[in-house]
Tab-separated table of C-alpha atoms in Angstrom:
chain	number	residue	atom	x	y	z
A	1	UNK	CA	15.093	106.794	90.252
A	2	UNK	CA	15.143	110.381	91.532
A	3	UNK	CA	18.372	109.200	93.804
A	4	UNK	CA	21.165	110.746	93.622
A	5	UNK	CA	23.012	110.272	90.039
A	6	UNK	CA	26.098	110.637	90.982
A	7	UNK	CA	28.482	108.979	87.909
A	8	UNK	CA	31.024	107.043	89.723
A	9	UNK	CA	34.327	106.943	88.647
A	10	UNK	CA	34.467	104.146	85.736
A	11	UNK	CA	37.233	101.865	86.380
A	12	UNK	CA	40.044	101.473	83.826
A	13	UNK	CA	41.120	97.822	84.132
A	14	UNK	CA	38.764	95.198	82.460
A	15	UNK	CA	35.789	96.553	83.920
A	16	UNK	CA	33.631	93.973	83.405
A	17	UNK	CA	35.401	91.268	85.622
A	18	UNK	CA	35.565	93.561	88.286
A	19	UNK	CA	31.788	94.346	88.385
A	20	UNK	CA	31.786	90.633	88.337
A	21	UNK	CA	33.258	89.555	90.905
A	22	UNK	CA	31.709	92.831	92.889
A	23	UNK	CA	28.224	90.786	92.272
A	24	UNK	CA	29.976	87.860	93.732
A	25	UNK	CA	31.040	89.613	96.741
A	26	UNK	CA	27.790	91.594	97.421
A	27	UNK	CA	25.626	88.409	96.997
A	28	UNK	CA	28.316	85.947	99.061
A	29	UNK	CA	26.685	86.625	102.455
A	30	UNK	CA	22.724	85.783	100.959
A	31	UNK	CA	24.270	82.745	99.339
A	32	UNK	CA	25.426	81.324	102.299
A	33	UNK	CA	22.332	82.903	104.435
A	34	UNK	CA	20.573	80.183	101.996
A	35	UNK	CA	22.780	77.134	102.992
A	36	UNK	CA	19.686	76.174	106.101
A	37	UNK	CA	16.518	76.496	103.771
A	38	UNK	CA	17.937	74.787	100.857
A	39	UNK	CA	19.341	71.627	102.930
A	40	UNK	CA	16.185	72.032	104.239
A	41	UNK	CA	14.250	71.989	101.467
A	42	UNK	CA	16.309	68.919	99.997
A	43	UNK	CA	15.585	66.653	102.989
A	44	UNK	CA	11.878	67.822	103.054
A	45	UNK	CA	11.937	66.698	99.282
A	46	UNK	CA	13.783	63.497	99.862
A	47	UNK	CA	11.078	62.728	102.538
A	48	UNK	CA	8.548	63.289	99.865
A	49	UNK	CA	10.207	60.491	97.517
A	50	UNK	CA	12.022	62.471	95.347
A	51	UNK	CA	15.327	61.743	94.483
A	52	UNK	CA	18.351	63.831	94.541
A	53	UNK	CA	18.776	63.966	90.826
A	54	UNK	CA	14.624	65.758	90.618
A	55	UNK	CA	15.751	67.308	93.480
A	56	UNK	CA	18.707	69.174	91.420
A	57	UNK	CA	16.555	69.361	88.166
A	58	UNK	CA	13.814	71.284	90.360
A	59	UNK	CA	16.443	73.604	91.439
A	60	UNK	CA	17.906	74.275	88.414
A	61	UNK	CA	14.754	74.618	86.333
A	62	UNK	CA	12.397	76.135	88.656
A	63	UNK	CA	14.775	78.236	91.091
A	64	UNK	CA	12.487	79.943	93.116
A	65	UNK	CA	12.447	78.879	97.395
A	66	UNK	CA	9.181	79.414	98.382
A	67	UNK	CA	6.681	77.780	94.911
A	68	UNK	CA	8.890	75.120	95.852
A	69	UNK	CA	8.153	74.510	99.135
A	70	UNK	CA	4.278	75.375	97.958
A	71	UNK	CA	4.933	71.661	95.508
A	72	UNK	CA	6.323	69.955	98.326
A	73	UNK	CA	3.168	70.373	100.354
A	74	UNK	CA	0.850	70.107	97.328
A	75	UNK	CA	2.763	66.811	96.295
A	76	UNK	CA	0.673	63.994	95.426
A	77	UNK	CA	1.977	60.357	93.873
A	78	UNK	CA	2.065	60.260	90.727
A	79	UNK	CA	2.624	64.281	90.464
A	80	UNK	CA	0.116	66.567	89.226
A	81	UNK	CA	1.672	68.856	86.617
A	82	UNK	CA	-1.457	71.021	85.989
A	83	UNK	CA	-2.204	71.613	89.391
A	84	UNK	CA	1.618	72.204	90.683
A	85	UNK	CA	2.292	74.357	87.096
A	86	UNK	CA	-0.799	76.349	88.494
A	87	UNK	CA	0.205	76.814	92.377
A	88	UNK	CA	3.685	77.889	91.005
A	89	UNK	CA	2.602	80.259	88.193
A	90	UNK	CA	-0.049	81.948	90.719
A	91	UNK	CA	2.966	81.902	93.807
A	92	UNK	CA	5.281	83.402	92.077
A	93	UNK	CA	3.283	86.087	90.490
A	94	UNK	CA	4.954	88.813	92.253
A	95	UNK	CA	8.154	87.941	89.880
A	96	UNK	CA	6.081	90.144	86.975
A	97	UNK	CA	6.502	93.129	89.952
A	98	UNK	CA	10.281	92.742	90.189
A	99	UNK	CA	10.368	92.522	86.764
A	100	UNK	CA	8.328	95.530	85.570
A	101	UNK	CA	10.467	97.351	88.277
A	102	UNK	CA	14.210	96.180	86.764
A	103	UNK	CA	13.641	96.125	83.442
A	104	UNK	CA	13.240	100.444	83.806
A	105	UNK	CA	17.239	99.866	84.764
A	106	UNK	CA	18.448	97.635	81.718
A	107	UNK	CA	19.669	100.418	79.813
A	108	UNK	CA	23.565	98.653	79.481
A	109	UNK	CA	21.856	95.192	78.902
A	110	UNK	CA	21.616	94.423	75.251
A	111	UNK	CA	17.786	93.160	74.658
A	112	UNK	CA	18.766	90.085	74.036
A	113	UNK	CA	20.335	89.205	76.879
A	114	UNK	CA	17.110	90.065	78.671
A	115	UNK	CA	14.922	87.056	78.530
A	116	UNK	CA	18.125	85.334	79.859
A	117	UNK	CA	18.543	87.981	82.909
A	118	UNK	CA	14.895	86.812	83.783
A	119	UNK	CA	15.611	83.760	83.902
A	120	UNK	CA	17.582	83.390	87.483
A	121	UNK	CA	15.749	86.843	88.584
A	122	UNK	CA	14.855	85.728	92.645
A	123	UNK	CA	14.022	88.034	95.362
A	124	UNK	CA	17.477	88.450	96.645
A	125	UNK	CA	19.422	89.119	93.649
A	126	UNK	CA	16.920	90.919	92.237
A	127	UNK	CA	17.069	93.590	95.370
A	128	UNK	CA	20.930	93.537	95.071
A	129	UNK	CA	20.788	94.889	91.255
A	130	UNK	CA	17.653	97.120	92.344
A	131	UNK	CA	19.981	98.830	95.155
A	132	UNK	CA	22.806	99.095	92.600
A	133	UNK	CA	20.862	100.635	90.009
A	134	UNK	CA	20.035	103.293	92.890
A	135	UNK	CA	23.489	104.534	93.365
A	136	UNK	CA	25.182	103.368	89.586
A	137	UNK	CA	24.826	101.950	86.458
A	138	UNK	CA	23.510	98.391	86.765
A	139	UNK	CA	26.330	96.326	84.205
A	140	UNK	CA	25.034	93.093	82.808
A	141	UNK	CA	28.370	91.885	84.553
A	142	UNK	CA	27.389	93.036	88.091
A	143	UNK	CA	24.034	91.389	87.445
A	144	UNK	CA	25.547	87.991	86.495
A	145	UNK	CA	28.103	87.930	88.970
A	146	UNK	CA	25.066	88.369	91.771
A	147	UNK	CA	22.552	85.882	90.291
A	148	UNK	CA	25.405	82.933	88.775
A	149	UNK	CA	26.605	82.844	92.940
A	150	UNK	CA	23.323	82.911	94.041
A	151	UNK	CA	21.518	80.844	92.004
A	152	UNK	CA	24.901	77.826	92.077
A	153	UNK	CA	24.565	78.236	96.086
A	154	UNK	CA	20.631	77.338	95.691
A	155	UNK	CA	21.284	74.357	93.568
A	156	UNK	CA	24.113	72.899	95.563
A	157	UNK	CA	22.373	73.527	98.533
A	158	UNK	CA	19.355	71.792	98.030
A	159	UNK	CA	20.627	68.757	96.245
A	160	UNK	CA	23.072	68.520	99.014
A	161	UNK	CA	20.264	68.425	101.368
A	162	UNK	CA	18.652	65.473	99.630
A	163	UNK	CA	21.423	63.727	99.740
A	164	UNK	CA	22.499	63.890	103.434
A	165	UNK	CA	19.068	64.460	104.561
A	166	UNK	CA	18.068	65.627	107.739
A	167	UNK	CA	20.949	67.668	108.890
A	168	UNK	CA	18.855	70.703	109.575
A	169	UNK	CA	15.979	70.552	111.658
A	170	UNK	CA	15.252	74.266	111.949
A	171	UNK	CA	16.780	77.561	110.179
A	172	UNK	CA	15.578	79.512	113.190
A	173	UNK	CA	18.823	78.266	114.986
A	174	UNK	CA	21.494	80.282	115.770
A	175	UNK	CA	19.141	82.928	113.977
A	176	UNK	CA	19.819	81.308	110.242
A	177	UNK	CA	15.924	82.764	109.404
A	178	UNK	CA	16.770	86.485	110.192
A	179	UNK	CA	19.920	86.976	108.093
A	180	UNK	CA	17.257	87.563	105.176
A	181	UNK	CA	15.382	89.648	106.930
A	182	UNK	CA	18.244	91.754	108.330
A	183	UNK	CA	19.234	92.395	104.755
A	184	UNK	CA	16.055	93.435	103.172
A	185	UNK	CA	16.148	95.864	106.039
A	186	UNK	CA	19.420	96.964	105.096
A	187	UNK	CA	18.454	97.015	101.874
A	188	UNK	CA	15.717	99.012	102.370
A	189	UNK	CA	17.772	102.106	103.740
A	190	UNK	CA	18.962	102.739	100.725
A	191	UNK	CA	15.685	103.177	99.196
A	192	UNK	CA	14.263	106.055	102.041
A	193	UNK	CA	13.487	109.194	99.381
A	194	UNK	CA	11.598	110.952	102.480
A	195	UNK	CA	8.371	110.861	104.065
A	196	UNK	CA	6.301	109.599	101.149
A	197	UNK	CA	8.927	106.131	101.435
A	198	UNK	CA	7.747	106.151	104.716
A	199	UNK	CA	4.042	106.000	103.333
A	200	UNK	CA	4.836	103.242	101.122
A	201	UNK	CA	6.343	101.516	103.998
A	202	UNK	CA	3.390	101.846	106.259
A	203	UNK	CA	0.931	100.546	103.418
A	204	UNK	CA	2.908	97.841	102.595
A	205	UNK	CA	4.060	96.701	105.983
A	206	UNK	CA	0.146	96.867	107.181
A	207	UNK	CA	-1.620	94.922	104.763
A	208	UNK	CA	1.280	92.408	104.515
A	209	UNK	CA	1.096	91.604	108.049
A	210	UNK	CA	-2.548	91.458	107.332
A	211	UNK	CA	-2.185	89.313	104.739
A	212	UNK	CA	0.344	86.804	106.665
A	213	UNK	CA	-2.370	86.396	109.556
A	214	UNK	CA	-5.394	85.914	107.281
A	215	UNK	CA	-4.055	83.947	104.163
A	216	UNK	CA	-2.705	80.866	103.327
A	217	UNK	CA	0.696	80.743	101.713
A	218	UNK	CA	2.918	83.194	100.614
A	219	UNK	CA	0.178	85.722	98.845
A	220	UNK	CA	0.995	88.187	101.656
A	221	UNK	CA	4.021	89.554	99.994
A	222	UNK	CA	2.180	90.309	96.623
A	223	UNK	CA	-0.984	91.691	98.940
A	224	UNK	CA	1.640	94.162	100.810
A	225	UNK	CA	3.653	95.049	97.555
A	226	UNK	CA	0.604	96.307	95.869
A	227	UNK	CA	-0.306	98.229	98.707
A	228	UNK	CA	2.872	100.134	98.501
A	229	UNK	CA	2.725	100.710	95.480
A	230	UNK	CA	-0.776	102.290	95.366
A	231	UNK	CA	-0.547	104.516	97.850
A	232	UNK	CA	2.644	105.971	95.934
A	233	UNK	CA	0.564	106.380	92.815
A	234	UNK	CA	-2.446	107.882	95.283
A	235	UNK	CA	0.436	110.265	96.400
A	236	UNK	CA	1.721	111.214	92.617
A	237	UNK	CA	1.329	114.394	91.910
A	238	UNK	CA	1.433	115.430	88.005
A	239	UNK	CA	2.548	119.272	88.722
A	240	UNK	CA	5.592	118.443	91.080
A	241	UNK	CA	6.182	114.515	89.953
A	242	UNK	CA	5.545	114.886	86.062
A	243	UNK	CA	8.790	113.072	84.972
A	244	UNK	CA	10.075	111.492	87.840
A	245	UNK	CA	12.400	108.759	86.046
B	1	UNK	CA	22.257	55.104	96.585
B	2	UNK	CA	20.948	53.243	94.425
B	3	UNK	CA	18.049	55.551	93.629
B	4	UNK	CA	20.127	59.057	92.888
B	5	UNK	CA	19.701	59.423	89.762
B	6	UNK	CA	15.787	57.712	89.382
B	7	UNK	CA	13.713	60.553	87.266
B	8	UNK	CA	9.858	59.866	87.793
B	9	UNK	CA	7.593	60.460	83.941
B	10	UNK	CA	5.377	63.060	86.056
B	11	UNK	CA	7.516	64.415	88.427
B	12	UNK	CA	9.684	65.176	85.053
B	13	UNK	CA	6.523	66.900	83.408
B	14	UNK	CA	5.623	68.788	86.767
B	15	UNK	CA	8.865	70.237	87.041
B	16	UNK	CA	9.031	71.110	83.460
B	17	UNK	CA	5.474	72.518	83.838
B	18	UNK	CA	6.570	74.701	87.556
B	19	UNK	CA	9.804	75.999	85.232
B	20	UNK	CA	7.535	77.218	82.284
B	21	UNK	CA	4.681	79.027	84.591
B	22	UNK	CA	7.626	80.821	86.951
B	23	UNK	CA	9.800	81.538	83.978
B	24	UNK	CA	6.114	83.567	82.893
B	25	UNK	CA	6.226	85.610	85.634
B	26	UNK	CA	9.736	86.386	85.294
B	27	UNK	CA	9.971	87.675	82.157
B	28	UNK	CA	6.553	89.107	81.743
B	29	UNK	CA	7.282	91.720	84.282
B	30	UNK	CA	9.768	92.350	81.091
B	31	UNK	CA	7.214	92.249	78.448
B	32	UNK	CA	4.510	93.934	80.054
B	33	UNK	CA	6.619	97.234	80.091
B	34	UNK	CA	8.592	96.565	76.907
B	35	UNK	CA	4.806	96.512	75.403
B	36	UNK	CA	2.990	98.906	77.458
B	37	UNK	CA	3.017	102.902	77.228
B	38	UNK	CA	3.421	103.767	81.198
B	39	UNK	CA	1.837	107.137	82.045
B	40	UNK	CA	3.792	109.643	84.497
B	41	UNK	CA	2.050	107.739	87.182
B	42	UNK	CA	2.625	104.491	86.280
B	43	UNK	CA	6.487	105.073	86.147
B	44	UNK	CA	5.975	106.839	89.561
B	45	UNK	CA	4.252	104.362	91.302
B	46	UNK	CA	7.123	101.677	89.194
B	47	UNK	CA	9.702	103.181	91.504
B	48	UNK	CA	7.802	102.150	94.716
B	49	UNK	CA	8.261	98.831	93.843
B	50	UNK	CA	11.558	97.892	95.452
B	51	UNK	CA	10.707	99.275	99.118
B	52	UNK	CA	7.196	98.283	98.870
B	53	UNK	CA	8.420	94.815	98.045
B	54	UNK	CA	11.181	94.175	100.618
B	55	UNK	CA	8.742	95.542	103.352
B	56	UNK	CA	5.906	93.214	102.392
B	57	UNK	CA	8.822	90.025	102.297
B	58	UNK	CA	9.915	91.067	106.052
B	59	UNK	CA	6.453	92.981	107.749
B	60	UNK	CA	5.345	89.226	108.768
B	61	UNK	CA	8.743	88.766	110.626
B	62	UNK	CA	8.702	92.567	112.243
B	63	UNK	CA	5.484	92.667	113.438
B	64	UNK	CA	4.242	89.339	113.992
B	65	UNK	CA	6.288	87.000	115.109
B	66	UNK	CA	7.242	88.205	118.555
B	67	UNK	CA	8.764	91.043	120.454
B	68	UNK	CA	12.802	89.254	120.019
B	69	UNK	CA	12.344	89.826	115.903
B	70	UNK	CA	10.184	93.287	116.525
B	71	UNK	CA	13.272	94.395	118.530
B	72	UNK	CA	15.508	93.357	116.696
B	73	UNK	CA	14.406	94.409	113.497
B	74	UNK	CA	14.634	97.573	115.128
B	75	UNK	CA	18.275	97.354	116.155
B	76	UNK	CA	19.194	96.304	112.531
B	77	UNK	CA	17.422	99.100	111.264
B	78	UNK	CA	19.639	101.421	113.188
B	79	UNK	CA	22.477	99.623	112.343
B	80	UNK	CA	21.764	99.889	108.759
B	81	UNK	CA	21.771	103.909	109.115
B	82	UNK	CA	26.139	103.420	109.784
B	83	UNK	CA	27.025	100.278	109.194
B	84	UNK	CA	27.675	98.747	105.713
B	85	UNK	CA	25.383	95.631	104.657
B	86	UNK	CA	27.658	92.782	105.797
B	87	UNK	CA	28.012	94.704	109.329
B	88	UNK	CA	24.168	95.113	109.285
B	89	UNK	CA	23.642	91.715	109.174
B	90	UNK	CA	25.850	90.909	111.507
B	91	UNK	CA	24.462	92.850	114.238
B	92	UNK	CA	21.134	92.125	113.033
B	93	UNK	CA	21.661	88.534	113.651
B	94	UNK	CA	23.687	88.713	116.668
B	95	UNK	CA	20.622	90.745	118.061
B	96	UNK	CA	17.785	88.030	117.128
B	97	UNK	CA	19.815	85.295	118.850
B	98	UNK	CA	20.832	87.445	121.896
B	99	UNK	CA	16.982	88.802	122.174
B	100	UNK	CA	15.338	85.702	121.578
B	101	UNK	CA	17.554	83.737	124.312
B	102	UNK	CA	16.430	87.108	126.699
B	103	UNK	CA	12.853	87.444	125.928
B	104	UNK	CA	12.253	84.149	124.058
């Protein structure tokens, strides 16, 4: 990142519990932001015939929102495991973007705690560590501490909505569905480099919205990221951008 | 509840099979640039990922779903420019509800 480096002042007193728990905090408001979708999505499941305890084992093993929801409507009885292994491999493709993009900020993470930081990598967490790493060092502490809250929050959630069921008919209540969407915006502010961000921004937004009228599913976020992302390497240029880290 | 704890042969193996193909995409991300030599570009283009991403998750939302979200995507926007992230939301939020009981 070309954003300002500026080496924060490290803190003297067990440093590594209080990047912890500053995950924790920074993450707290997504966390709960999730409490509508996942009850959701565990009374949608329950619906569907399966029972809390698959219910928890999907959210633990699988932890990602929307291949989920993708299984729930491609759900057939007895389950197809090729098919739904498929749908959630192609789904959650965009992961390998988010990915490719983090693991240029790793450089306190010993390797092989890596393949375990993929592990619970989700969109939200993943853009908390990503705005982090813009402004400090990302810690393997600050990481965990965002990604154990969020990912407990998306367990208990869900399995709590299979259990009670129906409690929430629609997130769009009392504006539940925007508190994601106000974030990524907020998010996004700390990203603005200039006018070529704004480029990115237009590329992206366009073909995404594109995407989301045209396509089934969720392929409009991968259509829109790649769109940023090639116009910024259309607007590269070696003499001025040769070793922008 | 009887039935809490029932575990289903194939809904077992589809779940197993789901965790396997999204843990993939997770960490290949990982092992594609562990692997790979990126070019100047390549890293450039790397660091457009975050924004590009978090604009494609929310464009649908901004631009398409009505004029309350359009608006008040654009109120949270401003709001991000002086207001920390939990503030942000907050307004962001308050705005949706507000706009969409106004405007629908």
């Amino acid at each position: 990142m070309t954003a300002l480096n500026t080496p924060l002042p490290q803190p003297h007193r067990s440093p590594a519990r209080e990047e912890f728990v500053a995950g924790l905090v920074a993450i707290l408001p997504a966390m709960i932001a999730a409490a509508p979708i996942g009850l959701l999505y565990g009374a949608l499941a329950a619906q569907k015939g399966l029972s809390p305890l698959e219910v928890f084992l999907t959210s633990t093993l699988v932890f990602a929102g929307s291949s989920q929801f993708v299984a729930l409507e491609l759900w057939t009885e007895p389950a197809d495991w090729i098919g739904l292994g498929f749908a959630a491999l192609l789904v959650n493709s965009r992961h390998l973007l988010l990915g490719a993009s983090l693991s240029t900020k790793l450089g306190l993470f010993p390797r092989w705690v890596i393949p375990f930081a993929a592990f619970p990598m989700a969109d939200e967490n993943w853009a908390m560590a990503e705005r982090r790493a813009a402004t400090a060092p990302l810690t393997p502490a600050y990481y965990a501490g965002l990604s154990a809250l969020f990912y407990c929050g998306w367990v208990l959630w869900t399995t709590l909505g299979s259990l009670v069921g129906a409690v929430v008919r629609d997130p769009a209540t009392y504006g539940f569905d925007f508190v994601f969407t106000a974030m990524f915006i907020a998010l996004l502010a700390g990203f603005w480099k200039g006018s070529r961000t704004g480029v990115v921004l237009a590329a992206s937004g366009l073909v995404a919205t594109l995407a989301k009228l045209t396509l089934p599913g969720a392929w409009y976020v991968l259509a829109g990221a790649l769109a940023g992302i090639a116009a910024a390497a259309l607007m590269f240029d070696p003499a001025t951008d040769g070793e922008a880290a | 509840m009887t039935d809490a704890f029932s575990l289903d042969g194939a809904t077992l193996a589809a779940i197993v099979a789901m965790s396997v193909m999204t843990y993939l995409t997770r960490v290949g991300g990982f092992v594609i640039v562990r692997f790979l030599r990126l070019g100047a570009r390549a890293r450039y283009a790397l660091a457009a990922v975050p924004p590009a991403v978090l604009m494609a998750v929310i464009a649908p939302t901004v631009f398409a779903k009505g004029p309350a979200e359009a608006l008040a995507a654009g109120i949270t926007a401003l709001a991000a420019t002086r207001l920390p992230m939990l503030g942000t939301i907050l307004v962001g939020t308050a705005a949706v509800v507000g706009l969409r009981l106004a405007i629908g």
